[in-house]
Short mmCIF file of C-alpha atoms and ligand atoms in Angstrom, two decimals:
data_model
loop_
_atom_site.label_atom_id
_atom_site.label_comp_id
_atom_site.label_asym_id
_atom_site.label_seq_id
_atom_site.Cartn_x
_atom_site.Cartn_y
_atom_site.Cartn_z
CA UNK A 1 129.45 104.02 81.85
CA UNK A 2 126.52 106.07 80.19
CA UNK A 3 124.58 108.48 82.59
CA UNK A 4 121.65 106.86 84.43
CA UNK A 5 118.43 109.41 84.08
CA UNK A 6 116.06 109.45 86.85
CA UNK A 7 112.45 110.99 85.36
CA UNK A 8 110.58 108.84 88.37
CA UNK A 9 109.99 111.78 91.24
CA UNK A 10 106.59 111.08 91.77
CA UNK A 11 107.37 107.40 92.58
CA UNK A 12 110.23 108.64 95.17
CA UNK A 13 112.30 111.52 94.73
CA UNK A 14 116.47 111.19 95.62
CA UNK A 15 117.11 111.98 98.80
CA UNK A 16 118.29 115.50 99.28
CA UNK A 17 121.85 115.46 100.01
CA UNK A 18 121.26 117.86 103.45
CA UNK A 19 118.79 115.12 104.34
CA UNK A 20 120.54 112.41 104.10
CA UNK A 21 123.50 113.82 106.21
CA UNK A 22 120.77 114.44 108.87
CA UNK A 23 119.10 111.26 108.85
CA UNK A 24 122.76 109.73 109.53
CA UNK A 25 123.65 112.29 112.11
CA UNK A 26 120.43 111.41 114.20
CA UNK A 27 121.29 107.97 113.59
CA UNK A 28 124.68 108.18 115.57
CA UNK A 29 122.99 108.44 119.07
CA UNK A 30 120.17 106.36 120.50
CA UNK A 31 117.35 108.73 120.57
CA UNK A 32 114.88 107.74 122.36
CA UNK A 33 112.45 111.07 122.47
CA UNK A 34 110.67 109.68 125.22
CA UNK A 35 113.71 109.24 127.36
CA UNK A 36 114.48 111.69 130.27
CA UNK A 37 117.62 112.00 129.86
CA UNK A 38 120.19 113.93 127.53
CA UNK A 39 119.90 111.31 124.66
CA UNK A 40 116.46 111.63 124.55
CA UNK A 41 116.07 115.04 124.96
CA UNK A 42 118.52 115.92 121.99
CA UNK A 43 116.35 113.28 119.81
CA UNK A 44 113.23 115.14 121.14
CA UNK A 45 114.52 118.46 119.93
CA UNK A 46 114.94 116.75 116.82
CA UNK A 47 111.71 115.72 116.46
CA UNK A 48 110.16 119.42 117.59
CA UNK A 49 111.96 120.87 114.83
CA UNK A 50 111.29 119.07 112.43
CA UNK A 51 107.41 119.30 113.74
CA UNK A 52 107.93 122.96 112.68
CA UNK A 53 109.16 122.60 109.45
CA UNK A 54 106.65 120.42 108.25
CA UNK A 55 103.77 122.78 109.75
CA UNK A 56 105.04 125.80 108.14
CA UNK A 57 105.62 123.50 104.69
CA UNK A 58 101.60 123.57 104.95
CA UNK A 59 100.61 126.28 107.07
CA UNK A 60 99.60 124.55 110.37
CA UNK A 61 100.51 124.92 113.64
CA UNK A 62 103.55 122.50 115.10
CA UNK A 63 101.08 121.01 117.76
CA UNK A 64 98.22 119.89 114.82
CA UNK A 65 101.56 117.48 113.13
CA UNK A 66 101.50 113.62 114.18
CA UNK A 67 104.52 111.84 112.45
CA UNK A 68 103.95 108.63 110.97
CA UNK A 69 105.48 106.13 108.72
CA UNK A 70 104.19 107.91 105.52
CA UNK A 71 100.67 109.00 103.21
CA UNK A 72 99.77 105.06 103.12
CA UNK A 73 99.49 105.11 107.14
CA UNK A 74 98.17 108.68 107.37
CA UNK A 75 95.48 107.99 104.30
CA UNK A 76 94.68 104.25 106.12
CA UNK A 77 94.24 106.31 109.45
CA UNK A 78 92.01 109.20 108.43
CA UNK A 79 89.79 106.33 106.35
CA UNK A 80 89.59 103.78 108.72
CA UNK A 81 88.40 106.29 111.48
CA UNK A 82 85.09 106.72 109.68
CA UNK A 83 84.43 103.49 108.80
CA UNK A 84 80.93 102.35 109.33
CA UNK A 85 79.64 105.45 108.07
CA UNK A 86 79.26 106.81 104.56
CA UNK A 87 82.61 107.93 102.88
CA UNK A 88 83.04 110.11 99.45
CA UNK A 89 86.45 109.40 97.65
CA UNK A 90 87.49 110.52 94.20
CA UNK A 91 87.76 107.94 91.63
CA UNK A 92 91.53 108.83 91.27
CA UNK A 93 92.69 108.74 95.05
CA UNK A 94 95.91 106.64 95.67
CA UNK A 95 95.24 102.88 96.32
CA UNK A 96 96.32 103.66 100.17
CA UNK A 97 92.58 105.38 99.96
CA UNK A 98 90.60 103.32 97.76
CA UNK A 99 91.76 100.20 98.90
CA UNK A 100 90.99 100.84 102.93
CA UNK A 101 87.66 101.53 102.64
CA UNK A 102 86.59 99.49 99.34
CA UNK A 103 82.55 100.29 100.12
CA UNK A 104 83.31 104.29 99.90
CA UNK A 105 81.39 105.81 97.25
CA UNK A 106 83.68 107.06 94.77
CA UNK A 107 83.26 110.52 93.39
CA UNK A 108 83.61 110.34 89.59
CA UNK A 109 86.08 113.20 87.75
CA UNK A 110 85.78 114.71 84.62
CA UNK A 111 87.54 113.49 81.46
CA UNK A 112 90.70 115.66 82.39
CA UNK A 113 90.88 113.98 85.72
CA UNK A 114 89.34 116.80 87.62
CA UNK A 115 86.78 116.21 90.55
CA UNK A 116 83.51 116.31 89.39
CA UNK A 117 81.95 119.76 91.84
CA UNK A 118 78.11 118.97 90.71
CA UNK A 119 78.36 114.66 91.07
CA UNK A 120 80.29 115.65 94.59
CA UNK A 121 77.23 118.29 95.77
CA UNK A 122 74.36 115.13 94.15
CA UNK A 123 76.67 112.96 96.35
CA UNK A 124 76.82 114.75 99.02
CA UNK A 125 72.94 115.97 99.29
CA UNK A 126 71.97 112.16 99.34
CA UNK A 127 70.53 110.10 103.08
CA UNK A 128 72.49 109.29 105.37
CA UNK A 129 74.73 112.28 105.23
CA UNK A 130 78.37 111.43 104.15
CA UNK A 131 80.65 111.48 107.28
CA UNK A 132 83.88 111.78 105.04
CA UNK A 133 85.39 113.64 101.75
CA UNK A 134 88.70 112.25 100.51
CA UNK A 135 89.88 114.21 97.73
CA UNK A 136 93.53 114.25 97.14
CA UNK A 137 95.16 117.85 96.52
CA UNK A 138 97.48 116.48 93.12
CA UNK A 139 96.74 113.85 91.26
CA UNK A 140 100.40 111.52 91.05
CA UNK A 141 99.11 109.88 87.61
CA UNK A 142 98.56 112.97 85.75
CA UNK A 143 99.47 115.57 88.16
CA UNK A 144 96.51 117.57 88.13
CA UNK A 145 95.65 120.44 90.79
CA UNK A 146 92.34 119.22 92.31
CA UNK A 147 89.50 122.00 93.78
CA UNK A 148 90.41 121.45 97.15
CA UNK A 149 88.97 124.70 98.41
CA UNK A 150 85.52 123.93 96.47
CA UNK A 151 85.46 120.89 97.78
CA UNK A 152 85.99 121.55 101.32
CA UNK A 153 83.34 124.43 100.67
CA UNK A 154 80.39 121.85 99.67
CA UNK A 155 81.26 119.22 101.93
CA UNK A 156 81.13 121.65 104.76
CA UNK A 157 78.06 122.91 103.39
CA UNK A 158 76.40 119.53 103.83
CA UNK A 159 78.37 118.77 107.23
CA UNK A 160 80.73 116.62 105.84
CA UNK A 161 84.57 117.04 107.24
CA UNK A 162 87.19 116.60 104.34
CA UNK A 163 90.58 114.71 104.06
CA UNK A 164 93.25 115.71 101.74
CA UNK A 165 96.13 113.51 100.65
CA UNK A 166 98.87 116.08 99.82
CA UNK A 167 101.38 113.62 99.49
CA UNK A 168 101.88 114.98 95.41
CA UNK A 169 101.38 118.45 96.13
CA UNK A 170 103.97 119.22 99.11
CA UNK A 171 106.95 120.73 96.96
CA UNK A 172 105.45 121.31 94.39
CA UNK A 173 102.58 123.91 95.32
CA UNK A 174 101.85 126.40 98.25
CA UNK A 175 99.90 124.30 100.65
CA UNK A 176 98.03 126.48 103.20
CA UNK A 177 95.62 123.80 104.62
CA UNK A 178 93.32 126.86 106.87
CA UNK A 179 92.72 128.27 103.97
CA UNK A 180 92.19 124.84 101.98
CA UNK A 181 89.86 124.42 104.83
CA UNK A 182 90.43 120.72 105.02
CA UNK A 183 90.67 118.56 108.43
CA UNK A 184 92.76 116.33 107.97
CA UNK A 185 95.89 116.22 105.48
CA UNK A 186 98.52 113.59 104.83
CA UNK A 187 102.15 113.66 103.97
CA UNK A 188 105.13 111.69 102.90
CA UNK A 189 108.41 112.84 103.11
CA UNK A 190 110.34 110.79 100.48
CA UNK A 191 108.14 112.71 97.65
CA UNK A 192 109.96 115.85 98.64
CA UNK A 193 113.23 114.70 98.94
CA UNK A 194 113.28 112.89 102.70
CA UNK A 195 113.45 109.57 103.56
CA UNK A 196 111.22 106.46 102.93
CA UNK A 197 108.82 105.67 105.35
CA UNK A 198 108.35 108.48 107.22
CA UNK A 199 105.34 111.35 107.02
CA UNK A 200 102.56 113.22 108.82
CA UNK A 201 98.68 113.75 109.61
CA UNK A 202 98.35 117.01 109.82
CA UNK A 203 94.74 118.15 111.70
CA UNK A 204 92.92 120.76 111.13
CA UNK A 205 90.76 122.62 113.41
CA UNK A 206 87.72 120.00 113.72
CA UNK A 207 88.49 118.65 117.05
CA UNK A 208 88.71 114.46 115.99
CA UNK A 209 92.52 112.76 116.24
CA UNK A 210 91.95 109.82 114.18
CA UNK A 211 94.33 107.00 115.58
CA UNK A 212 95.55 103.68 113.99
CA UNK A 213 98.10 102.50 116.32
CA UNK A 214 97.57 102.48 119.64
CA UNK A 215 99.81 100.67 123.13
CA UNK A 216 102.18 103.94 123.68
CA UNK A 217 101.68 107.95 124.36
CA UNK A 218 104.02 108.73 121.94
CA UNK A 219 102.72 111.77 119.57
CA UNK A 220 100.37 112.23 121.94
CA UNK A 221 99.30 109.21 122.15
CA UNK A 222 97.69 110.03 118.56
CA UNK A 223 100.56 107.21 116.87
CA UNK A 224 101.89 105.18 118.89
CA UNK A 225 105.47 103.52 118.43
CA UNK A 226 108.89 104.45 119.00
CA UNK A 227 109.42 107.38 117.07
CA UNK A 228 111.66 107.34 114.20
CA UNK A 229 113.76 110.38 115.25
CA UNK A 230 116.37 109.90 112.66
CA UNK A 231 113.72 109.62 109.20
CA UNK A 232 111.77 112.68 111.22
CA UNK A 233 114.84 114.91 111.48
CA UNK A 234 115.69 114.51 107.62
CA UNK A 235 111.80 114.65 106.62
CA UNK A 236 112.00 117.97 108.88
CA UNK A 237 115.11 119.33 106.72
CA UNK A 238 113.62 118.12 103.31
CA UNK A 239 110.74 120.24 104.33
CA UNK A 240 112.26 123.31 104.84
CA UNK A 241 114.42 122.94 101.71
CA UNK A 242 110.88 121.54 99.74
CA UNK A 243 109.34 125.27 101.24
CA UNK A 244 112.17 126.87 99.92
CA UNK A 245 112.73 125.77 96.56
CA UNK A 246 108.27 125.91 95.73
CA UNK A 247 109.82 128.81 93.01
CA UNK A 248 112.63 126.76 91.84
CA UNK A 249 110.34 123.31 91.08
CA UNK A 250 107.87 125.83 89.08
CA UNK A 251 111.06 126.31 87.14
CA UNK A 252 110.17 122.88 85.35
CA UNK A 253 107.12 124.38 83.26
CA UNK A 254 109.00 125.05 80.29
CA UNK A 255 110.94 121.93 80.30
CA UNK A 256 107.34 119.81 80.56
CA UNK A 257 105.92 122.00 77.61
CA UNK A 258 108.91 121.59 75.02
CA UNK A 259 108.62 117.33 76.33
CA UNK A 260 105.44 117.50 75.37
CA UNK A 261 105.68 119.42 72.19
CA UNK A 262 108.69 117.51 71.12
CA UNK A 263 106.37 114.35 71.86
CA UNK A 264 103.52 115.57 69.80
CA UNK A 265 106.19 116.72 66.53
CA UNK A 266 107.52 113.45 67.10
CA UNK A 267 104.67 111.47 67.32
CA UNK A 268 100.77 112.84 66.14
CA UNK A 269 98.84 110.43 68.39
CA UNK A 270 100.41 110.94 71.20
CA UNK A 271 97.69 112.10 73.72
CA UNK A 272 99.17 114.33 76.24
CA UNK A 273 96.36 113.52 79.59
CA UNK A 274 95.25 116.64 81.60
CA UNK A 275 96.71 119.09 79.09
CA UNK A 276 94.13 121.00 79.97
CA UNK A 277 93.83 121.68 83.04
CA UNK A 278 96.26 123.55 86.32
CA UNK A 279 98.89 120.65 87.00
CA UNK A 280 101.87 120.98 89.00
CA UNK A 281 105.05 121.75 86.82
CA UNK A 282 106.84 118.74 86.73
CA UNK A 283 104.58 115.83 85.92
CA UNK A 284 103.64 114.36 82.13
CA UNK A 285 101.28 111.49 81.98
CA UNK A 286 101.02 110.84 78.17
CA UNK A 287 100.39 108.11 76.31
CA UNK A 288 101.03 106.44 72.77
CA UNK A 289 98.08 104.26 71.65
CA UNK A 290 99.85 101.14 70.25
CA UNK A 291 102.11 100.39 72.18
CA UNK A 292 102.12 99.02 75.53
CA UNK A 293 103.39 100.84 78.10
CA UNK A 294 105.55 97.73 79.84
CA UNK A 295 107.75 97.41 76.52
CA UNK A 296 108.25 101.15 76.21
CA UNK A 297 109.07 100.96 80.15
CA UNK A 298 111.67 98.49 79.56
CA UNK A 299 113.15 99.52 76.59
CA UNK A 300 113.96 102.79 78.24
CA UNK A 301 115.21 101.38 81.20
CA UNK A 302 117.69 99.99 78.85
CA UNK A 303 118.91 103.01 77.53
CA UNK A 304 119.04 103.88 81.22
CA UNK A 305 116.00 106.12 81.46
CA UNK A 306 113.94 105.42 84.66
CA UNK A 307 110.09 106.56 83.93
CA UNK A 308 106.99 105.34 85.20
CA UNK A 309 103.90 103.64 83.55
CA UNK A 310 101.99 104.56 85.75
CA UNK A 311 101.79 104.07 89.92
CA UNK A 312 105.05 102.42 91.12
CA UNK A 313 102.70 100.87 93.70
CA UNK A 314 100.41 99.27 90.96
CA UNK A 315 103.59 98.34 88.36
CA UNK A 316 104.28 94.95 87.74
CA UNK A 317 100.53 94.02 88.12
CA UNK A 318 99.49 94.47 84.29
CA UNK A 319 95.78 96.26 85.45
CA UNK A 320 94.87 98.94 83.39
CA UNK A 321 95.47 102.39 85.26
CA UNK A 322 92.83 103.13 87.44
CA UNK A 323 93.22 106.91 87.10
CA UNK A 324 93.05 107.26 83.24
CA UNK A 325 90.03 104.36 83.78
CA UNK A 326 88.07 107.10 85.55
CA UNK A 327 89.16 110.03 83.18
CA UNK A 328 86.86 106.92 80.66
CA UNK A 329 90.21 107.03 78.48
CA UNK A 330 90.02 103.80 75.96
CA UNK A 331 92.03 100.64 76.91
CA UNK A 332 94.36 101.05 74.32
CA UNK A 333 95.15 104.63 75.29
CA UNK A 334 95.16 103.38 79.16
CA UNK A 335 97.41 100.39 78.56
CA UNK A 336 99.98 102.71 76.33
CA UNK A 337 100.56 105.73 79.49
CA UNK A 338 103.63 106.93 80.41
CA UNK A 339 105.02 109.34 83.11
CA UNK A 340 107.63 111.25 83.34
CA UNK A 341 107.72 113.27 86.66
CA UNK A 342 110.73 115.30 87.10
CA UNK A 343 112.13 117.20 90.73
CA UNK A 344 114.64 119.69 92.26
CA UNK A 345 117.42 118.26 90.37
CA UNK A 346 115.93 117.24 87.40
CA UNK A 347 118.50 119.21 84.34
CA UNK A 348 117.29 120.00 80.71
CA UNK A 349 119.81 117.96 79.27
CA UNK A 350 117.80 114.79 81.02
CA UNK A 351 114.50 115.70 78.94
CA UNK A 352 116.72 115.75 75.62
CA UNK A 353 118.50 112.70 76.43
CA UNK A 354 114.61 110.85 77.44
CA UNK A 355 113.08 112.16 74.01
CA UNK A 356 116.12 111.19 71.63
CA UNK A 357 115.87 107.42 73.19
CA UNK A 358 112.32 107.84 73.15
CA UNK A 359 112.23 108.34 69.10
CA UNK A 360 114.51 105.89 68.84
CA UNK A 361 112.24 102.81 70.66
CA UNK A 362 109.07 104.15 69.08
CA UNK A 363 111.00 103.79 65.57
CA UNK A 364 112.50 100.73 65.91
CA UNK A 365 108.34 99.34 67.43
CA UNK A 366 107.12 100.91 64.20
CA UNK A 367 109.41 99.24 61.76
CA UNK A 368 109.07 95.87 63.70
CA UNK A 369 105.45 96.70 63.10
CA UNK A 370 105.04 97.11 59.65
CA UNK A 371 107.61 94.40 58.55
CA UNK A 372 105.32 92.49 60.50
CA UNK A 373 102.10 93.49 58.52
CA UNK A 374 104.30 93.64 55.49
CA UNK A 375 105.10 89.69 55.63
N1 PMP B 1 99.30 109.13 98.21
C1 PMP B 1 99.81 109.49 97.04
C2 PMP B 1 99.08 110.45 96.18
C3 PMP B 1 101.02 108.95 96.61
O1 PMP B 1 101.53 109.29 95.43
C4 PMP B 1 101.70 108.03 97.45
C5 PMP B 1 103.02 107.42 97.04
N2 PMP B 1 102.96 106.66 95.86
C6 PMP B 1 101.11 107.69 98.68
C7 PMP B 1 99.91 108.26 99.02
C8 PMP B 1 101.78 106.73 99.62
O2 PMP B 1 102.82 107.35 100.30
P1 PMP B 1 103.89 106.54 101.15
O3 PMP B 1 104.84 105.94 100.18
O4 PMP B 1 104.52 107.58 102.04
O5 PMP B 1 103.16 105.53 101.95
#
């Protein structure tokens, strides 16, 4: 049976293989971490170490981590604390932000999907005074670095506090969040190579717990529910093996850049989004006006390439990208974007394999295409 190709990491990433053995290890006790006794106590020590890996992943002390079940509950959290008052999110924040506080004002980017600084500061200098920044560190459309540290430096100008959703950027870039100077950051552990539904809000040094969940003193009573000792422990050793490989996962540049040349030999409209500008190494968002993204999707899945065309949380609804909407790209160029993100175990031979099926679809469209205009 042919090789399947996985080129989906920013949709979830495998599981990493240490992980996985220590999500099923947890998951032969019953740990309780609230229980007195031995049981619990091992699954607390669980949980405290993996508290410490996910700090150091980003820079923060054990004590400021609350686990949750992932960036969609931390985001949610963070957002719905401040409702009531006035909120700034980017145009290009996950759904799990946009779609929790729909009346935010949305902070509009530039065309390469960067955070526009001077609309933020007009923003920001306008009555009331914005309670909230939400500005997500990487983009998971296009991948793009965003000016945290700018960001954090206006809003705090203007006595705004600033949340960060890091949940692209962990793995993939040094996250210090002090020197970010953000106060409040989320995380999800299956983008780094941990399980599904398990993350963090990370606090910074501003003094405000934002809690969702409440009716138990777990985490401090900051989330409350049983907590899921065995997805914690493998988030905590994805996160120390995420830390460690930051130099290997920069590794990917060079593979991106020949994709993307190959891409543009291949094909001369293909727009490559974001080219421009810092991105984290493994992520392409490109697209090639003409042809919809759903049929190149499939076609490829066929071959038994798994890509993206677009968020994995927004596929099979056919509404135009929101992201690539805010960078003002036309609807022909939104409805034709594809992305390949690739990981830790992502292999060059996986890039050839994608671009020599790749050809092969957009050929066979384009003779379909002019046999049709031909008839
Ligand atoms: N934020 C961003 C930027 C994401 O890419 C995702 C995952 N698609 C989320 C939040 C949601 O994370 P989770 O799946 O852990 O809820």
């Amino acid at each position: 049976m042919k090789e399947r190709i996985y080129l989906d990491y920013n949709a979830t990433a495998p599981i990493r293989p240490e992980a996985a053995a220590a999500v099923a290890r947890a998951m032969e006790q019953p740990h309780n971490a609230s229980s007195v006794h031995r049981f619990g106590q091992e699954g607390r020590k669980l949980v405290e170490d993996a508290r410490a890996t996910v700090a150091h992943l980003v820079g923060a002390p054990p004590a400021q981590v609350i686990f949750n079940s992932g960036a969609t509950e931390g985001n949610n959290t963070v957002l719905h604390h401040f409702k009531g008052e006035r909120i700034l999110v980017s145009a290009i924040e996950h759904p799990s932000v946009l779609e929790s506080v729909p009346d935010a004002e949305r902070i509009p980017v530039t065309k390469d999907g960067i955070v526009d600084l001077d609309a933020l500061e007009e923003l920001l200098k306008a009555e009331p005074k914005p309670a909230l920044v939400s500005v997500m560190l990487v983009n998971n459309e296009t991948g793009a670095i965003q000016p945290i540290r700018d960001v954090a430096d206006l809003s705090k100008k203007y006595g705004a506090l600033v949340h960060c959703d890091a949940a692209q950027a962990a793995g993939k870039i040094a996250i210090d969040m002090s020197a970010l100077g953000v106060d409040f950051l989320t995380l999800s552990a299956h983008k780094i190579g941990g399980p599904q539904g398990v993350g963090a809000l990370v606090l910074g040094l501003c003094g405000i717990t934002p809690t969702l969940l409440q009716g138990g003193g777990q985490e401090k009573s900051a989330r409350a529910g049983t907590e899921n000792v065995a997805g914690i422990a493998g988030f905590g050793v994805a996160a120390k093996l995420a830390a460690h490989d930051l130099p290997r996962y920069q590794q990917l540049e060079p593979l991106r850049s020949s994709l993307e040349l190959e891409l543009c030999k291949a094909q001369q409209d293909v727009v490559v989004h974001s080219q421009n500008v810092e991105r984290v190494a493994g992520t392409s968002l490109f697209s090639f006006p003409g042809a919809a993204s759903e049929t190149l999707l499939m076609a490829l899945d066929l071959e038994g390439i798994a890509i993206s065309n677009g968020s994995a949380c927004s596929s099979g609804t056919v509404k135009p990208n929101h992201v690539l909407k805010a960078m003002r790209a036309s609807e022909d160029i939104a409805s034709s974007a594809l992305r390949v993100s690739m990981g830790w175990d992502t292999k060059e031979r996986y890039i050839e394999e994608f671009l020599k099926a790749f050809e092969k679809i957009v050929k066979r469209i384009t003779d379909k295409e002019k046999k049709a205009t031909n008839a």
